[in-house]
Short mmCIF file of C-alpha atoms in Angstrom, two decimals:
data_model
loop_
_atom_site.label_atom_id
_atom_site.label_comp_id
_atom_site.label_asym_id
_atom_site.label_seq_id
_atom_site.Cartn_x
_atom_site.Cartn_y
_atom_site.Cartn_z
CA MET A 221 0.00 0.00 0.00
CA GLN A 222 1.34 3.40 -0.92
CA ILE A 223 1.24 6.20 1.64
CA TYR A 224 2.17 9.87 1.51
CA ASN A 225 4.38 11.30 4.25
CA TYR A 226 4.46 14.85 5.52
CA ASP A 227 6.76 16.75 7.86
CA PRO A 228 5.83 18.21 11.28
CA LEU A 229 4.42 21.29 9.57
CA GLY A 230 2.22 19.14 7.35
CA PHE A 231 4.13 19.63 4.09
CA TYR A 232 4.43 16.63 1.81
CA SER A 233 7.90 15.11 2.03
CA HIS A 234 7.93 11.74 0.30
CA THR A 235 6.02 8.62 -0.69
CA SER A 236 6.59 5.22 0.87
CA THR A 237 5.06 1.74 0.68
CA LEU A 238 3.59 -0.42 3.44
CA ASP A 239 3.97 -4.22 3.27
CA ASP A 240 2.36 -7.13 5.09
CA SER A 241 4.29 -6.38 8.26
CA ASP A 242 2.35 -3.12 8.48
CA ARG A 243 -1.10 -4.77 8.44
CA ASP A 244 -3.46 -4.24 11.36
CA PRO A 245 -3.37 -7.46 13.41
CA LEU A 246 -7.01 -6.88 14.34
CA ASN A 247 -8.03 -6.38 10.74
CA THR A 248 -5.68 -7.94 8.22
CA ASP A 249 -7.47 -6.21 5.37
CA ALA A 250 -6.29 -2.85 6.71
CA TYR A 251 -2.88 -1.27 7.28
CA LEU A 252 -1.53 0.63 10.26
CA ILE A 253 -0.65 4.04 8.82
CA PRO A 254 2.09 5.70 10.88
CA ALA A 255 1.84 9.22 12.24
CA GLY A 256 2.87 11.87 9.75
CA ALA A 257 1.41 9.96 6.80
CA THR A 258 -1.85 9.47 4.96
CA ALA A 259 -3.27 7.17 2.32
CA LYS A 260 -4.80 10.14 0.51
CA PRO A 261 -2.82 10.82 -2.71
CA VAL A 262 -1.03 14.12 -3.06
CA PRO A 263 -2.76 16.37 -5.61
CA GLU A 264 -0.93 17.34 -8.79
CA LEU A 265 1.37 20.27 -8.14
CA HIS A 266 2.63 22.97 -10.46
CA ALA A 267 5.60 25.30 -10.19
CA GLN A 268 5.82 27.25 -6.94
CA GLN A 269 3.20 25.09 -5.24
CA ALA A 270 3.41 22.79 -2.23
CA ALA A 271 0.98 20.27 -0.70
CA LYS A 272 0.13 20.66 2.98
CA PHE A 273 -1.95 18.08 4.82
CA ASP A 274 -4.87 19.35 6.90
CA ALA A 275 -5.04 16.73 9.66
CA VAL A 276 -8.37 18.08 10.96
CA ARG A 277 -10.16 17.83 7.63
CA GLN A 278 -8.03 14.91 6.47
CA ARG A 279 -7.22 16.43 3.11
CA TRP A 280 -4.38 17.97 1.17
CA VAL A 281 -4.34 21.71 0.59
CA ILE A 282 -2.31 23.31 -2.19
CA VAL A 283 -0.39 26.34 -0.91
CA PRO A 284 2.19 28.68 -2.49
CA ASP A 285 5.84 27.60 -2.39
CA LEU A 286 7.71 30.85 -2.99
CA VAL A 287 10.75 30.03 -0.84
CA SER A 288 13.82 32.08 -1.92
CA THR A 289 11.66 34.45 -3.94
CA VAL A 290 12.93 38.01 -3.64
CA TYR A 291 10.34 40.75 -3.66
CA TYR A 292 10.46 44.51 -3.17
CA LEU A 293 8.33 46.56 -0.84
CA SER A 294 8.88 50.16 0.27
CA ASP A 295 12.20 50.32 -1.62
CA ALA A 296 13.61 47.37 0.35
CA ALA A 297 14.37 43.83 -0.74
CA HIS A 298 12.84 40.87 1.12
CA THR A 299 13.15 37.11 0.70
CA ILE A 300 10.40 34.57 1.38
CA THR A 301 11.74 31.83 3.66
CA GLU A 302 8.65 29.73 4.43
CA ARG A 303 6.37 27.60 2.28
CA GLY A 304 2.78 28.74 2.34
CA ALA A 305 3.72 32.41 2.56
CA GLU A 306 2.27 34.67 -0.13
CA LEU A 307 3.52 37.92 -1.57
CA PRO A 308 2.40 40.82 0.67
CA ALA A 309 0.01 43.37 -0.72
CA GLY A 310 1.82 45.98 -2.76
CA ALA A 311 4.93 43.80 -3.24
CA SER A 312 6.69 43.69 -6.58
CA LEU A 313 9.05 41.14 -8.11
CA THR A 314 10.72 43.92 -10.09
CA LYS A 315 13.47 45.91 -8.39
CA PRO A 316 12.45 49.59 -8.15
CA GLN A 317 14.44 52.00 -10.29
CA SER A 318 15.30 53.99 -7.17
CA MET A 319 17.11 50.95 -5.74
CA ILE A 320 18.88 50.27 -9.04
CA ASP A 321 20.06 53.89 -9.15
CA ALA A 322 21.25 53.82 -5.53
CA GLU A 323 23.14 50.56 -6.07
CA LEU A 324 24.80 51.96 -9.19
CA VAL A 325 25.93 55.09 -7.32
CA ALA A 326 27.36 52.96 -4.50
CA ALA A 327 29.10 50.65 -6.98
CA LYS A 328 30.68 53.63 -8.75
CA SER A 329 31.97 55.04 -5.48
CA THR A 330 33.44 51.68 -4.47
CA ALA A 331 35.02 51.16 -7.89
CA ILE A 332 36.67 54.61 -7.94
CA THR A 333 38.05 54.05 -4.44
CA LEU A 334 39.50 50.72 -5.59
CA ILE A 335 40.99 52.27 -8.75
CA GLU A 336 42.66 55.00 -6.68
CA GLN A 337 44.00 52.39 -4.26
CA LYS A 338 45.43 50.31 -7.11
CA ALA A 339 46.94 53.44 -8.67
CA SER A 340 48.72 54.13 -5.38
CA GLU A 341 50.01 50.54 -5.27
CA PHE A 342 51.34 50.74 -8.84
CA HIS A 343 52.92 54.09 -8.06
CA ALA A 344 54.79 52.45 -5.19
CA LEU A 345 55.93 49.69 -7.55
CA VAL A 346 57.16 52.20 -10.12
CA VAL A 347 58.80 54.69 -7.76
CA GLY A 348 59.76 52.13 -5.13
CA THR A 349 57.73 53.74 -2.37
CA ASN A 350 55.11 56.36 -1.61
CA ASP A 351 57.30 57.68 1.21
CA PRO A 352 58.20 61.34 0.46
CA ARG A 353 61.52 60.93 2.33
CA ARG A 354 62.52 58.18 -0.08
CA ALA A 355 61.59 60.47 -2.95
CA GLU A 356 63.87 63.17 -1.51
CA ARG A 357 66.77 60.71 -1.29
CA PHE A 358 66.19 59.63 -4.87
CA ALA A 359 66.18 63.28 -6.00
CA LEU A 360 69.59 63.72 -4.31
CA ASN A 361 70.93 60.55 -5.96
CA LEU A 362 69.68 61.78 -9.32
CA GLU A 363 71.57 65.05 -8.85
CA LEU A 364 74.76 63.16 -7.92
CA ALA A 365 74.37 60.80 -10.89
CA GLN A 366 73.91 63.70 -13.30
CA LYS A 367 77.04 65.35 -11.89
CA LEU A 368 79.03 62.12 -12.26
CA ILE A 369 77.97 61.76 -15.90
CA ALA A 370 78.84 65.42 -16.53
CA GLY A 371 82.23 64.96 -14.83
CA THR A 372 81.52 67.52 -12.10
CA ALA A 373 80.95 65.19 -9.13
CA THR A 374 83.29 65.65 -6.17
CA ALA A 375 85.17 62.74 -4.62
CA VAL A 376 82.71 62.68 -1.73
CA GLU A 377 79.74 62.61 -4.09
CA GLN A 378 81.32 59.78 -6.07
CA GLN A 379 81.97 57.89 -2.83
CA ALA A 380 78.32 58.33 -1.79
CA LEU A 381 77.14 56.78 -5.05
CA GLN A 382 79.75 54.01 -4.85
CA MET A 383 78.56 53.05 -1.35
CA GLN A 384 75.02 52.66 -2.63
CA LEU A 385 76.16 50.61 -5.63
CA ASP A 386 78.20 48.34 -3.36
CA ALA A 387 75.24 47.87 -1.02
CA ASN A 388 72.93 46.97 -3.91
CA GLN A 389 75.43 44.49 -5.32
CA GLN A 390 75.91 42.88 -1.91
CA ALA A 391 72.12 42.53 -1.74
CA ALA A 392 72.26 40.75 -5.12
CA HIS A 393 70.25 43.39 -6.99
CA PRO A 394 69.21 41.62 -10.24
CA ILE A 395 70.06 44.60 -12.47
CA LEU A 396 73.15 46.08 -10.78
CA THR A 397 75.27 42.93 -10.48
CA ASN A 398 78.76 43.41 -11.98
CA LYS A 399 77.98 47.00 -13.02
CA ASP A 400 80.44 49.90 -12.50
CA LEU A 401 79.79 53.36 -11.05
CA GLN A 402 79.36 55.05 -14.43
CA TRP A 403 76.73 52.50 -15.47
CA PHE A 404 75.01 52.91 -12.08
CA ALA A 405 74.79 56.68 -12.59
CA GLY A 406 73.28 56.18 -16.04
CA TRP A 407 70.80 53.71 -14.61
CA ILE A 408 69.68 56.24 -11.98
CA VAL A 409 69.02 58.80 -14.69
CA GLN A 410 67.19 56.21 -16.75
CA PHE A 411 65.19 55.23 -13.67
CA LYS A 412 64.06 58.85 -13.38
CA ASP A 413 62.68 58.62 -16.92
CA PHE A 414 61.06 55.32 -15.95
CA THR A 415 59.35 56.84 -12.90
CA THR A 416 58.28 59.93 -14.82
CA LEU A 417 56.76 57.88 -17.62
CA GLY A 418 55.25 55.44 -15.13
CA SER A 419 53.72 58.19 -13.00
CA GLY A 420 52.24 59.81 -16.10
CA LEU A 421 50.82 56.50 -17.26
CA ILE A 422 49.29 55.82 -13.85
CA GLU A 423 47.70 59.27 -13.71
CA ALA A 424 46.31 58.93 -17.24
CA THR A 425 44.86 55.50 -16.44
CA LEU A 426 43.36 56.86 -13.23
CA ILE A 427 41.70 59.77 -15.05
CA LYS A 428 40.31 57.51 -17.80
CA GLY A 429 39.21 54.96 -15.20
CA ARG A 430 37.26 57.51 -13.17
CA ALA A 431 35.60 58.85 -16.31
CA ALA A 432 34.65 55.39 -17.56
CA VAL A 433 33.19 54.36 -14.20
CA ASN A 434 31.20 57.58 -13.87
CA ALA A 435 29.78 57.04 -17.37
CA ALA A 436 28.85 53.40 -16.73
CA GLN A 437 25.17 52.53 -16.97
CA SER A 438 25.21 49.28 -14.98
CA ILE A 439 27.10 47.42 -12.30
CA GLU A 440 28.06 44.79 -14.88
CA GLU A 441 29.67 47.50 -17.00
CA ILE A 442 31.62 48.74 -13.96
CA GLU A 443 32.98 45.24 -13.35
CA GLN A 444 34.12 45.05 -16.98
CA ILE A 445 35.86 48.41 -16.67
CA LYS A 446 37.67 47.31 -13.51
CA ALA A 447 38.89 44.12 -15.20
CA GLN A 448 40.07 46.04 -18.29
CA LEU A 449 41.93 48.63 -16.20
CA ALA A 450 43.67 45.91 -14.18
CA GLN A 451 44.86 44.20 -17.38
CA GLN A 452 46.02 47.46 -18.94
CA ALA A 453 47.90 48.55 -15.81
CA GLN A 454 49.67 45.21 -15.44
CA ALA A 455 50.65 45.15 -19.12
CA ALA A 456 52.00 48.71 -18.95
CA PHE A 457 53.97 48.00 -15.78
CA THR A 458 55.49 44.87 -17.33
CA GLN A 459 56.51 46.90 -20.39
CA LEU A 460 58.09 49.60 -18.21
CA GLN A 461 60.04 47.00 -16.25
CA ALA A 462 61.34 45.48 -19.49
CA GLN A 463 62.51 48.91 -20.68
CA LEU A 464 64.31 49.55 -17.40
CA SER A 465 66.02 46.15 -17.47
CA SER A 466 67.22 46.48 -21.06
#
């Protein structure tokens, strides 16, 4: 005999079969139906419907099954979590335009903050640091290198550059190994060009990135812009590194 089981809330769960061991010993023509089950067949169900057994009336009732359905009411999103619950009066399954607009504004703000953060990180990679004191030291080294190349560096200035070259070589700098002081000075000047070009590239990318994000019409478009900017920045940085190493 086939029976139809339901959970503690009365919702149909599964079908099972009784055999001879489940017959009523006082009436072998009948079966002992366990609690939480009925011999009444479950009615045919369609999408977003559930069967709930009414134990008082001994019948199945078809109720809505909108679990996980998201609806919008008073410019707020809600999710149905229980079977049998219906959409409240005035609810809509379409997200209000006001929410779409607010989400787009928030996504733009978040994206621009991320772009600015990444620009700062790439600037540190190009310059070596965002520390202004390091920038001051580099400016001094650049002046000394330019003097050395021009032949006007004093012995002390040459010694200062030599100490830095020695320290870099002892630290196994991948570019400065086995290089002399004259080459080191030229490299510092070239590095200035590298940082200038890199800084300009970063600023240009940042400006274009902000403009593209502000002009975006959807969150999906913003995500595409972020991915494109990341690829472009990485490719440009790799090209700059190759130029500096050559």
